[in-house]
CSV table of C-alpha atoms in Angstrom, one decimal:
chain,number,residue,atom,x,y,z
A,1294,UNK,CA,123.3,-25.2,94.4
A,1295,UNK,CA,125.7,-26.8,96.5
A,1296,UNK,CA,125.1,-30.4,96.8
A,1297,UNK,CA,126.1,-32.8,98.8
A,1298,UNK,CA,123.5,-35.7,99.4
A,1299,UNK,CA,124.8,-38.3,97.0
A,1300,UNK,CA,124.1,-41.0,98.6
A,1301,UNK,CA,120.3,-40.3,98.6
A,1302,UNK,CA,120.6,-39.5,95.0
A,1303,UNK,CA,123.0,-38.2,92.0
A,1304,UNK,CA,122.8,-36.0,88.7
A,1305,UNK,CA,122.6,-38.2,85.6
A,1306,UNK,CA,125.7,-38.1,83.6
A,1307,UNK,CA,125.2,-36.0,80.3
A,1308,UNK,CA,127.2,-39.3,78.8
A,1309,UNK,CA,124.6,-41.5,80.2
A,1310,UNK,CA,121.8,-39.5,78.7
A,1311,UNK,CA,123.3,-39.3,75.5
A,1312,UNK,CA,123.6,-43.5,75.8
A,1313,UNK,CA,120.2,-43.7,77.3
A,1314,UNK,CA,118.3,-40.8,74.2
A,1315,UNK,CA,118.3,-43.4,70.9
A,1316,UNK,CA,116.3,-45.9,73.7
A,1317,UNK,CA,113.8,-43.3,74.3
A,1318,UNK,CA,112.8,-42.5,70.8
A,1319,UNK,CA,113.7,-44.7,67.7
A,1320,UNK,CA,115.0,-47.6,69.4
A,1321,UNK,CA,112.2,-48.5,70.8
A,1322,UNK,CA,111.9,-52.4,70.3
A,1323,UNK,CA,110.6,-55.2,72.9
A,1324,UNK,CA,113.9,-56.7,73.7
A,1325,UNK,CA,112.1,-60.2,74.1
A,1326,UNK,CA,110.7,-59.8,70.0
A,1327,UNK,CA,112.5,-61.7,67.9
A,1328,UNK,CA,112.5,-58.9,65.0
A,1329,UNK,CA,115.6,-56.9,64.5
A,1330,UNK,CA,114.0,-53.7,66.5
A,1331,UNK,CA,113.8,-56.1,69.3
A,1332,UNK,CA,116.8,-58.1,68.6
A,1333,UNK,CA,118.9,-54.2,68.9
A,1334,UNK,CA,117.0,-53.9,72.1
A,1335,UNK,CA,118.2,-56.8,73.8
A,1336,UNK,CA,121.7,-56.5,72.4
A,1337,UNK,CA,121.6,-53.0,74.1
A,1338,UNK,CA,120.9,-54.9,77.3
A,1339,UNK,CA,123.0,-57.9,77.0
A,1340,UNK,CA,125.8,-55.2,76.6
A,1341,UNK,CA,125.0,-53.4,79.5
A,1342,UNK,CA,124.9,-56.4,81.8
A,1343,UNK,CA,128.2,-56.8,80.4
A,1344,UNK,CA,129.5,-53.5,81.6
A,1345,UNK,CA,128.2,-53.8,84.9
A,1346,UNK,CA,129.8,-57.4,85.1
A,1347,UNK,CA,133.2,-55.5,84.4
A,1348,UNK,CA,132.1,-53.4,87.4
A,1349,UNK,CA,131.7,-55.7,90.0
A,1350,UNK,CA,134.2,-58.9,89.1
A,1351,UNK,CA,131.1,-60.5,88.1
A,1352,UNK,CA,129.9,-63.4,85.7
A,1353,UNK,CA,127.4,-61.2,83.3
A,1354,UNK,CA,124.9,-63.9,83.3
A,1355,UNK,CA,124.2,-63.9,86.9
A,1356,UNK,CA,123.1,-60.4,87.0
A,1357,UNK,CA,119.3,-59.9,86.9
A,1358,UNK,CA,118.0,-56.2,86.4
A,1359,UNK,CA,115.3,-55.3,89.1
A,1360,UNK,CA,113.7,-51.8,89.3
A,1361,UNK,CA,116.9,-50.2,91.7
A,1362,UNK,CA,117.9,-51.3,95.2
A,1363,UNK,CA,114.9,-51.9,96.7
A,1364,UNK,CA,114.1,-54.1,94.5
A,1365,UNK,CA,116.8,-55.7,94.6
A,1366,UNK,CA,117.2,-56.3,98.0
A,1367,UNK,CA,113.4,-58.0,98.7
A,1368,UNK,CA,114.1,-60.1,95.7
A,1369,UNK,CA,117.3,-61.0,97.5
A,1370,UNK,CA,115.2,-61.5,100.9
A,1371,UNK,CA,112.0,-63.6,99.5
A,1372,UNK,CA,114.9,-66.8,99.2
A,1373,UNK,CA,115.3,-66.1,102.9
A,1374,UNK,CA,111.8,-66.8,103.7
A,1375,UNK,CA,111.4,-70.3,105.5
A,1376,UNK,CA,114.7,-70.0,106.5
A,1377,UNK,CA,116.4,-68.0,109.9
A,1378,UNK,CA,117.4,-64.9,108.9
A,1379,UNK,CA,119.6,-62.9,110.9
A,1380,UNK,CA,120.5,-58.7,109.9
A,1381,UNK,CA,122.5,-56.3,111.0
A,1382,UNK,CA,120.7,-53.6,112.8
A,1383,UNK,CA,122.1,-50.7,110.8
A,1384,UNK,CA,120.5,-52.4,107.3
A,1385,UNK,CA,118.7,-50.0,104.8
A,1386,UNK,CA,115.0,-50.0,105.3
A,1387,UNK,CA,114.5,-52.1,102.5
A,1388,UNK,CA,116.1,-55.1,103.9
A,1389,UNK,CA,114.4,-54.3,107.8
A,1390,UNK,CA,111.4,-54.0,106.2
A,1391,UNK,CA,111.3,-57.1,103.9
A,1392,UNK,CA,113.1,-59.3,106.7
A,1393,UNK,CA,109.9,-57.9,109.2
A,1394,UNK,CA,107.4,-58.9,106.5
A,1395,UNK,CA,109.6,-62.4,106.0
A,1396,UNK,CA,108.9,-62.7,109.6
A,1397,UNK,CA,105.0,-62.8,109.5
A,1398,UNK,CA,105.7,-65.8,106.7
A,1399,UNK,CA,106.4,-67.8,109.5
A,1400,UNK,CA,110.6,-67.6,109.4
A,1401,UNK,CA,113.0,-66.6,112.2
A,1402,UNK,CA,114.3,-62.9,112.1
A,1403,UNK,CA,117.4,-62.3,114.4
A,1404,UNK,CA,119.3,-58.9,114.7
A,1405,UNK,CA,122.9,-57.9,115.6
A,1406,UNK,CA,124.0,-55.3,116.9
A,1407,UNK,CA,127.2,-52.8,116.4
A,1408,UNK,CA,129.7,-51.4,118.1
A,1409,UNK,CA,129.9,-48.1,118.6
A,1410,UNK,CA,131.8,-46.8,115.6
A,1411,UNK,CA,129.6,-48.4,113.7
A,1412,UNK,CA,130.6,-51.6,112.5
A,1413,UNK,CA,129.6,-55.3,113.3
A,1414,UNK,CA,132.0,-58.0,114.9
A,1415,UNK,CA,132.5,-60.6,113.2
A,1416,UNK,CA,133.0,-62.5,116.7
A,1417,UNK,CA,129.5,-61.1,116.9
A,1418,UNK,CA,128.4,-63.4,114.1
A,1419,UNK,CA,130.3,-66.3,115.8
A,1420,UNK,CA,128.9,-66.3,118.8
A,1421,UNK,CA,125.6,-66.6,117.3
A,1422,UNK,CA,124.1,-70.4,116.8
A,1423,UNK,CA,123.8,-71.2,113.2
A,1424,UNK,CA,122.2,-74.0,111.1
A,1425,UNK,CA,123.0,-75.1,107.2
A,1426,UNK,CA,120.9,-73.3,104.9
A,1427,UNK,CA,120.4,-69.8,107.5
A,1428,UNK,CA,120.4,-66.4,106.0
A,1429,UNK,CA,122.3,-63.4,106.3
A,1430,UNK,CA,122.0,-59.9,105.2
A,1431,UNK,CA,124.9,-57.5,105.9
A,1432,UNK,CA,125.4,-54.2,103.9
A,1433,UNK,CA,128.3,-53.9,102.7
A,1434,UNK,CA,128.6,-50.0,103.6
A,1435,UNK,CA,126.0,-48.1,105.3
A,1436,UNK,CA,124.6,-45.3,103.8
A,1437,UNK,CA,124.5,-42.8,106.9
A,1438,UNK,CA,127.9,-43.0,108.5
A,1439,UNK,CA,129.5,-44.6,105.6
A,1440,UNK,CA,131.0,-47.0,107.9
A,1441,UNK,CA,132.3,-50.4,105.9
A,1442,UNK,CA,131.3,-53.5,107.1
A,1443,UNK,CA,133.2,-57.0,107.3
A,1444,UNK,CA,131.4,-58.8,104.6
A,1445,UNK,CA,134.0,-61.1,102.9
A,1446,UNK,CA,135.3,-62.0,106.0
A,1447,UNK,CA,132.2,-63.1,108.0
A,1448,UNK,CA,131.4,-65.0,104.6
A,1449,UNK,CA,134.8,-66.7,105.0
A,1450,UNK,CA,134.5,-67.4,108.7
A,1451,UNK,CA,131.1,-68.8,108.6
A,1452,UNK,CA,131.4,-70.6,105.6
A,1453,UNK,CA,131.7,-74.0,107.1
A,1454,UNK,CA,128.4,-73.3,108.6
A,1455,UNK,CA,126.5,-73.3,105.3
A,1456,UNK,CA,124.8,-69.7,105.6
A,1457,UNK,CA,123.8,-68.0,102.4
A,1458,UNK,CA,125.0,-64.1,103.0
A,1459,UNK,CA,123.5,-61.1,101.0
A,1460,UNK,CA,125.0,-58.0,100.8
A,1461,UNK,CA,123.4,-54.7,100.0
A,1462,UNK,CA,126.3,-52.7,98.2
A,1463,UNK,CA,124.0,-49.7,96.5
A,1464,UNK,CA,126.5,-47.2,98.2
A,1465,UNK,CA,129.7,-49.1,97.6
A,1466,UNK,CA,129.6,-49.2,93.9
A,1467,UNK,CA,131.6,-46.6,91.9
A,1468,UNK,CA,133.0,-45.5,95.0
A,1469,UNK,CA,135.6,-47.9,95.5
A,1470,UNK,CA,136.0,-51.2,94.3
A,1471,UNK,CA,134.1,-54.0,94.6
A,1472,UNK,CA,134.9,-57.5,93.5
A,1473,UNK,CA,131.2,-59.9,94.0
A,1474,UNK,CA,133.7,-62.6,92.9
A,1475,UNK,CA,136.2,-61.9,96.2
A,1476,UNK,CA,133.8,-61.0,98.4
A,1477,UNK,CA,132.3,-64.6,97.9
A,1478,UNK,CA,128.7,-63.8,98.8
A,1479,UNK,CA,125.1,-65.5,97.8
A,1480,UNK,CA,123.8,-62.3,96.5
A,1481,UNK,CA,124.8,-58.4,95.7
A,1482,UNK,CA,122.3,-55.7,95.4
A,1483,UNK,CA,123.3,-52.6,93.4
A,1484,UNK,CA,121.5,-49.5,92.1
A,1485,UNK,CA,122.0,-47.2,89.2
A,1486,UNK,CA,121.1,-43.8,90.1
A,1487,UNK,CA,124.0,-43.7,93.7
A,1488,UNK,CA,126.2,-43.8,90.3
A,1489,UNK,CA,125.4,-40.9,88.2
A,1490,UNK,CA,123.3,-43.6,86.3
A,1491,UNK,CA,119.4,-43.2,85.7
A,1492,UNK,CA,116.6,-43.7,88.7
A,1493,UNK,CA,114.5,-47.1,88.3
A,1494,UNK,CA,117.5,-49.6,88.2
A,1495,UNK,CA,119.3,-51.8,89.6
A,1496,UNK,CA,120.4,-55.4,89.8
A,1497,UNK,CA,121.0,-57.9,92.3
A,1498,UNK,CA,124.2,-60.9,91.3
A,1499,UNK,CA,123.4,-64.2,92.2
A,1500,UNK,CA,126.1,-66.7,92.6
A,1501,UNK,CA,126.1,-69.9,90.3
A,1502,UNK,CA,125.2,-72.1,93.0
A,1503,UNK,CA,122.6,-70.3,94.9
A,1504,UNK,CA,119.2,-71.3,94.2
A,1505,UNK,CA,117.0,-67.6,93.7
A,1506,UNK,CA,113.2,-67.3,94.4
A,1507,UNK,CA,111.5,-65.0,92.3
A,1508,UNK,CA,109.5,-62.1,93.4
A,1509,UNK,CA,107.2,-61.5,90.4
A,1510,UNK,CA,106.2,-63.9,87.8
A,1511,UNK,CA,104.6,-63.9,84.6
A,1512,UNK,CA,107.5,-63.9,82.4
A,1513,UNK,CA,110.9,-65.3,81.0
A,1514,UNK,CA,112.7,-62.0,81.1
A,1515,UNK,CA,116.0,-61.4,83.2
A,1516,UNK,CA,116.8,-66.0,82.6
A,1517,UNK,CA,113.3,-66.5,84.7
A,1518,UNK,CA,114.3,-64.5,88.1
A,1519,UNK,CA,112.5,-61.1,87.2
A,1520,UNK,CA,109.1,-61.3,85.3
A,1521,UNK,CA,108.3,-57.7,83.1
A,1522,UNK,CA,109.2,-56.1,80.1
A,1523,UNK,CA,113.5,-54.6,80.9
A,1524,UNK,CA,113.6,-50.9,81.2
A,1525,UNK,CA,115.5,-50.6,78.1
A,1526,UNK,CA,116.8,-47.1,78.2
A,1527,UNK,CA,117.8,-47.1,82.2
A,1528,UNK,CA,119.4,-50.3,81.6
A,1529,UNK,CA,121.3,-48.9,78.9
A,1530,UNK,CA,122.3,-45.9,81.5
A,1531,UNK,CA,122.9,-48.1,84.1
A,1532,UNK,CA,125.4,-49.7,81.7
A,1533,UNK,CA,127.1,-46.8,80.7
A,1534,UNK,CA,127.4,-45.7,84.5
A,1535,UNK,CA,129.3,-48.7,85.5
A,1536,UNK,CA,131.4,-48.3,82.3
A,1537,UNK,CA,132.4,-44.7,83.6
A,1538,UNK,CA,132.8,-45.6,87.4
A,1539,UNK,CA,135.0,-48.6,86.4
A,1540,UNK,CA,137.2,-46.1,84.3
A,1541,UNK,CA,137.1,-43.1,86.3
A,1542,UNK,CA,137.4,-45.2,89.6
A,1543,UNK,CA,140.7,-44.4,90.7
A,1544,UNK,CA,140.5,-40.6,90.0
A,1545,UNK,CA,136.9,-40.3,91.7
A,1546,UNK,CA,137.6,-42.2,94.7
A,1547,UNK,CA,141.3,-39.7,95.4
A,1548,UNK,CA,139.4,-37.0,94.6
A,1549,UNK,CA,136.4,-38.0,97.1
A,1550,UNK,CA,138.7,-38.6,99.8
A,1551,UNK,CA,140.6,-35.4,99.4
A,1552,UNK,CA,137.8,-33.9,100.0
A,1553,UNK,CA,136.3,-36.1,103.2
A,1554,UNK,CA,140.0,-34.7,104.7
A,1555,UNK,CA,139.3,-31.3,104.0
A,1556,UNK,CA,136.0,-31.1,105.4
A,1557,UNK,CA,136.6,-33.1,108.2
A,1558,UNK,CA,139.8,-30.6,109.1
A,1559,UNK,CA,137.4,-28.3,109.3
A,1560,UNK,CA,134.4,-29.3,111.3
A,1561,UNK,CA,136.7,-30.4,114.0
A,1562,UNK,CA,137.3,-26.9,114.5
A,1563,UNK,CA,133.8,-26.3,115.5
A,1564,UNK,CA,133.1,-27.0,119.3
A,1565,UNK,CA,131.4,-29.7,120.3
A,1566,UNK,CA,131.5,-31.4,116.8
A,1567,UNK,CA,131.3,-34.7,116.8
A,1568,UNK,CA,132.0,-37.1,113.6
A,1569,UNK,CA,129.6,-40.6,113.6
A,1570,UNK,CA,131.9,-43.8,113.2
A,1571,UNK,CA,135.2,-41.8,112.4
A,1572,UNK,CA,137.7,-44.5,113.8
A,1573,UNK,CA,136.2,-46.7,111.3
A,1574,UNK,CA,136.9,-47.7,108.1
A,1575,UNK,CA,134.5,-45.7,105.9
A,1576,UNK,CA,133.8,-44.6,102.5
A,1577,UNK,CA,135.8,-41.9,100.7
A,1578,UNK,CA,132.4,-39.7,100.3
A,1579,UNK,CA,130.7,-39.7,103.5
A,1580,UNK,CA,130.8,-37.8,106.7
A,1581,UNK,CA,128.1,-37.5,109.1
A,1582,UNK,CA,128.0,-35.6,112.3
A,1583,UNK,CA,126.3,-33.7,115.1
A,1584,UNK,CA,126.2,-31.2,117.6
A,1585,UNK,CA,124.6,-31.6,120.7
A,1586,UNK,CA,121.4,-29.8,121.6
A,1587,UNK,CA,121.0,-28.5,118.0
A,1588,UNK,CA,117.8,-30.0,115.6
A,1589,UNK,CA,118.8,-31.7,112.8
A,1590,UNK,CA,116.2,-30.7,110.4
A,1591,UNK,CA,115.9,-27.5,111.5
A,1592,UNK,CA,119.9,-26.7,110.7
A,1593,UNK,CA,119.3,-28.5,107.1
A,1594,UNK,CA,116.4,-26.6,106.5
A,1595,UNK,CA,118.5,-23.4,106.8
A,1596,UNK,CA,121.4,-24.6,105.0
A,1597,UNK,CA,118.9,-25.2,102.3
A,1598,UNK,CA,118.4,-21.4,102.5
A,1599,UNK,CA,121.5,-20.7,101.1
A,1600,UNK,CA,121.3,-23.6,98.4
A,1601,UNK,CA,123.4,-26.0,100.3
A,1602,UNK,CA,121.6,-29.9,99.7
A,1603,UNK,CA,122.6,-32.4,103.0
A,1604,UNK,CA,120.7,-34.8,104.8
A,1605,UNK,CA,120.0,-35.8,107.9
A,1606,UNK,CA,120.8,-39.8,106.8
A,1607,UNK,CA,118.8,-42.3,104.7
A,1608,UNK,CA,116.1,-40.4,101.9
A,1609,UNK,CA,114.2,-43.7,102.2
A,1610,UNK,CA,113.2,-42.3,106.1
A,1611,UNK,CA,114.0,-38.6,106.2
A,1612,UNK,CA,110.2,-38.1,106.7
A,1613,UNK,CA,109.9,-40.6,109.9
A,1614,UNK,CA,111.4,-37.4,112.4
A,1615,UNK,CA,112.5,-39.7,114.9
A,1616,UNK,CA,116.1,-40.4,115.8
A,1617,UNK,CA,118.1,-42.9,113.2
A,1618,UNK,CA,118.1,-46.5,114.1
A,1619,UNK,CA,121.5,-47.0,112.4
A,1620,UNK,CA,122.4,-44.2,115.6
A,1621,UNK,CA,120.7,-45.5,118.3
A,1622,UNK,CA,122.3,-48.9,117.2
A,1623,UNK,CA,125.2,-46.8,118.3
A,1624,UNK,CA,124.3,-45.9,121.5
A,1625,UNK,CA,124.7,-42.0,120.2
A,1626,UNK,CA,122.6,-40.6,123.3
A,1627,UNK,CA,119.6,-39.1,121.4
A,1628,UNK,CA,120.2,-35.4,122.1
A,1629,UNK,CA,123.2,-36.3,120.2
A,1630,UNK,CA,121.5,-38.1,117.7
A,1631,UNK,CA,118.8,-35.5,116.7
A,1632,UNK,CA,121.2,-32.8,115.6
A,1633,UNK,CA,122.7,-35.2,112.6
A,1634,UNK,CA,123.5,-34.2,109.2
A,1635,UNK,CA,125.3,-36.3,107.0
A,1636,UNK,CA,127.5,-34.8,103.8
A,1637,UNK,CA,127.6,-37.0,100.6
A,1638,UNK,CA,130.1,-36.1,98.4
A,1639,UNK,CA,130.1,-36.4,94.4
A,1640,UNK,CA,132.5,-36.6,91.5
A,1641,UNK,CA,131.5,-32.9,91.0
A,1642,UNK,CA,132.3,-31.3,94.0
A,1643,UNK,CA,135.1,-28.5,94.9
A,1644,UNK,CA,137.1,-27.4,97.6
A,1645,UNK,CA,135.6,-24.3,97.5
A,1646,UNK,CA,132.1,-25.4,98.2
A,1647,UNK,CA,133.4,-27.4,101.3
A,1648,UNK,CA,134.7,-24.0,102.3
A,1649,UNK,CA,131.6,-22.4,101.5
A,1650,UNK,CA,129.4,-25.0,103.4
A,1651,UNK,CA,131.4,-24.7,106.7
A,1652,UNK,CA,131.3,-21.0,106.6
A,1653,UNK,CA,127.5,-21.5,106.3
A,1654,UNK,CA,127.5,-24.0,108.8
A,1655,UNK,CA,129.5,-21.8,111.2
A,1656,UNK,CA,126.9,-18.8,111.2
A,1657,UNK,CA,124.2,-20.9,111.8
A,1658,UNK,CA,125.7,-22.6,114.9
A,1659,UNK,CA,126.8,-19.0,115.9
A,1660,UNK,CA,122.9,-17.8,115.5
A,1661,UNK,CA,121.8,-20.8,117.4
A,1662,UNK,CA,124.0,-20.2,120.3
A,1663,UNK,CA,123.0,-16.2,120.4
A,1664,UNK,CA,119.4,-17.7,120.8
């Protein structure tokens, strides 16, 4: 198979699963029991908080494991609640639909829009009325069109206002770096699996002086903020994910952008190609595009035919069959906007499956037009 949806999902690192294995047999202690099978357990995930920490410029003790990015993100959110909350209306539909459910607890939901490559003003943000104590949730990259958002500097900017900003970072990480410490937000969500890591992980970062609600009691575990036995073993993975990515950073991230050129160089040879948010700033991975008049689904059903993996954007809403929001935030005209696929890229990938996948590509848009 040919796959490129890795920003829906990646292949666990054989490394990872060897670091994860002893956690899934022998070591299998409580890591909240004081006896020394527990005590390796929680020194296997005091460790990995540690290496995550190295990952994102963060203080390790302000990192709270959650069950992966959705988690993550509605723990972030409940602190929101009683508060206004304004989001970017290209968010991941775990932050629209936590802020929506926020709403019906009686706090005020605002949403901004973007322009049309796929980023928000800052001025945007400005020009908005703001109070001490507001909320703000603005991913840091979005996961369709990969387009990077202004995060540290609308934290900057509105600063003297006293907003608390979140920042959903799940497909930043690994990619390219990320300091939580620079980008001087209230909270960062992350996940382990966009990272070659295991699936039901993540973490959110709290800052120091930011006062965090929790979502689920019953519990001491993660210093009070996340109530449950840790998932030892994906913690461990998710630990030895971020140790990789932080070493391997500068060779993945070329090599991912070598290969955006190269397939982009390519589709713009196809007529009536367009790319989503190109003239932005965007990640090194991610392309996604359109052609109009063509289905969406139907062209990534028969890519799938010839064991080619893409998506048509987010895997939290690829069932939904209506047009992206993130696009119509976009003001793509729908026609437009039914025909997207987005390409992923991974650590993994070749040149010669880029060539493969737009000589695929080209035969079915050739079929299509024959039709």
């Amino acid at each position: 198979m040919i796959y490129f949806d890795h920003n829906a999902t990646t292949r666990c690192d054989e490394r990872v699963v060897e670091a994860m294995a002893p956690y899934l047999g022998a070591m299998y202690g409580n890591p909240s029991s004081l006896y020394k099978l527990g005590r390796f357990a929680r020194t296997a995930v005091d460790t990995a908080r540690e290496q995550l920490a190295a990952l994102l410029d963060a203080p390790a003790e302000h990192i709270v494991f959650t069950s992966g990015g959705t988690e993550a993100n509605a723990l972030a959110l409940t602190s929101a609640r009683g508060r206004r909350l304004t989001i970017s209306a290209i968010e991941h539909p775990s932050v629209f639909e936590n802020a929506a459910a926020n709403r019906s607890a009686h706090c005020d939901l605002r949403r901004v829009t973007v322009a049309s490559n796929g980023q928000v003003s800052v001025e945007s943000l400005l020009g908005l009325d703001w109070q001490p104590g507001d909320f703000l949730s603005l991913m840091l990259a979005n996961n369709e069109t990969g387009a990077v958002q202004p995060v540290a500097e609308a934290v900057l900017r509105l600063r003297g206002f006293g907003v608390n900003v979140h920042t959903d970072a799940v497909q930043v990480l690994g990619k390219v770096p990320l300091s939580f410490r620079q980008l001087g937000v209230a909270l960062l969500s992350v996940s382990s699996h966009k990272i070659y890591g295991p699936k039901g992980c993540g973490a959110l970062v709290v800052a120091e002086d930011f006062n965090l609600s929790p979502l689920q009691r019953g519990g001491d575990q993660e210093y009070g903020w996340r109530a449950g036995t840790e998932n030892v073993a994906a913690i461990v993975g998710f630990g030895k994910a971020a140790e990789l990515a932080k070493a391997e950073m500068v060779a993945r991230s070329a090599k991912l952008a070598q290969l955006r050129q190269r397939l982009e160089q390519r589709l713009k040879t196809i007529p009536g190609l367009v790319i989503f948010a190109e003239t932005a700033e965007r990640l090194p991975n991610t392309v996604q595009f359109g052609v109009a008049g063509l289905n969406g689904e139907m062209l990534l059903m028969q890519l799938d035919q010839h064991n080619i993996a893409v998506s048509s954007g987010s895997a939290c809403s690829a069932a939904s069959g209506e047009i992206s929001p993130v696009l119509a935030a976009m003001g793509i005209a729908p026609d437009l906007a039914k025909s997207a696929i987005r390409v992923s890229l991974g650590k993994d990938n070749t040149e010669t499956e880029i060539d493969r996948f737009v000589e695929v590509l080209n035969a079915s848009l050739e079929r299509h037009q024959e039709i």
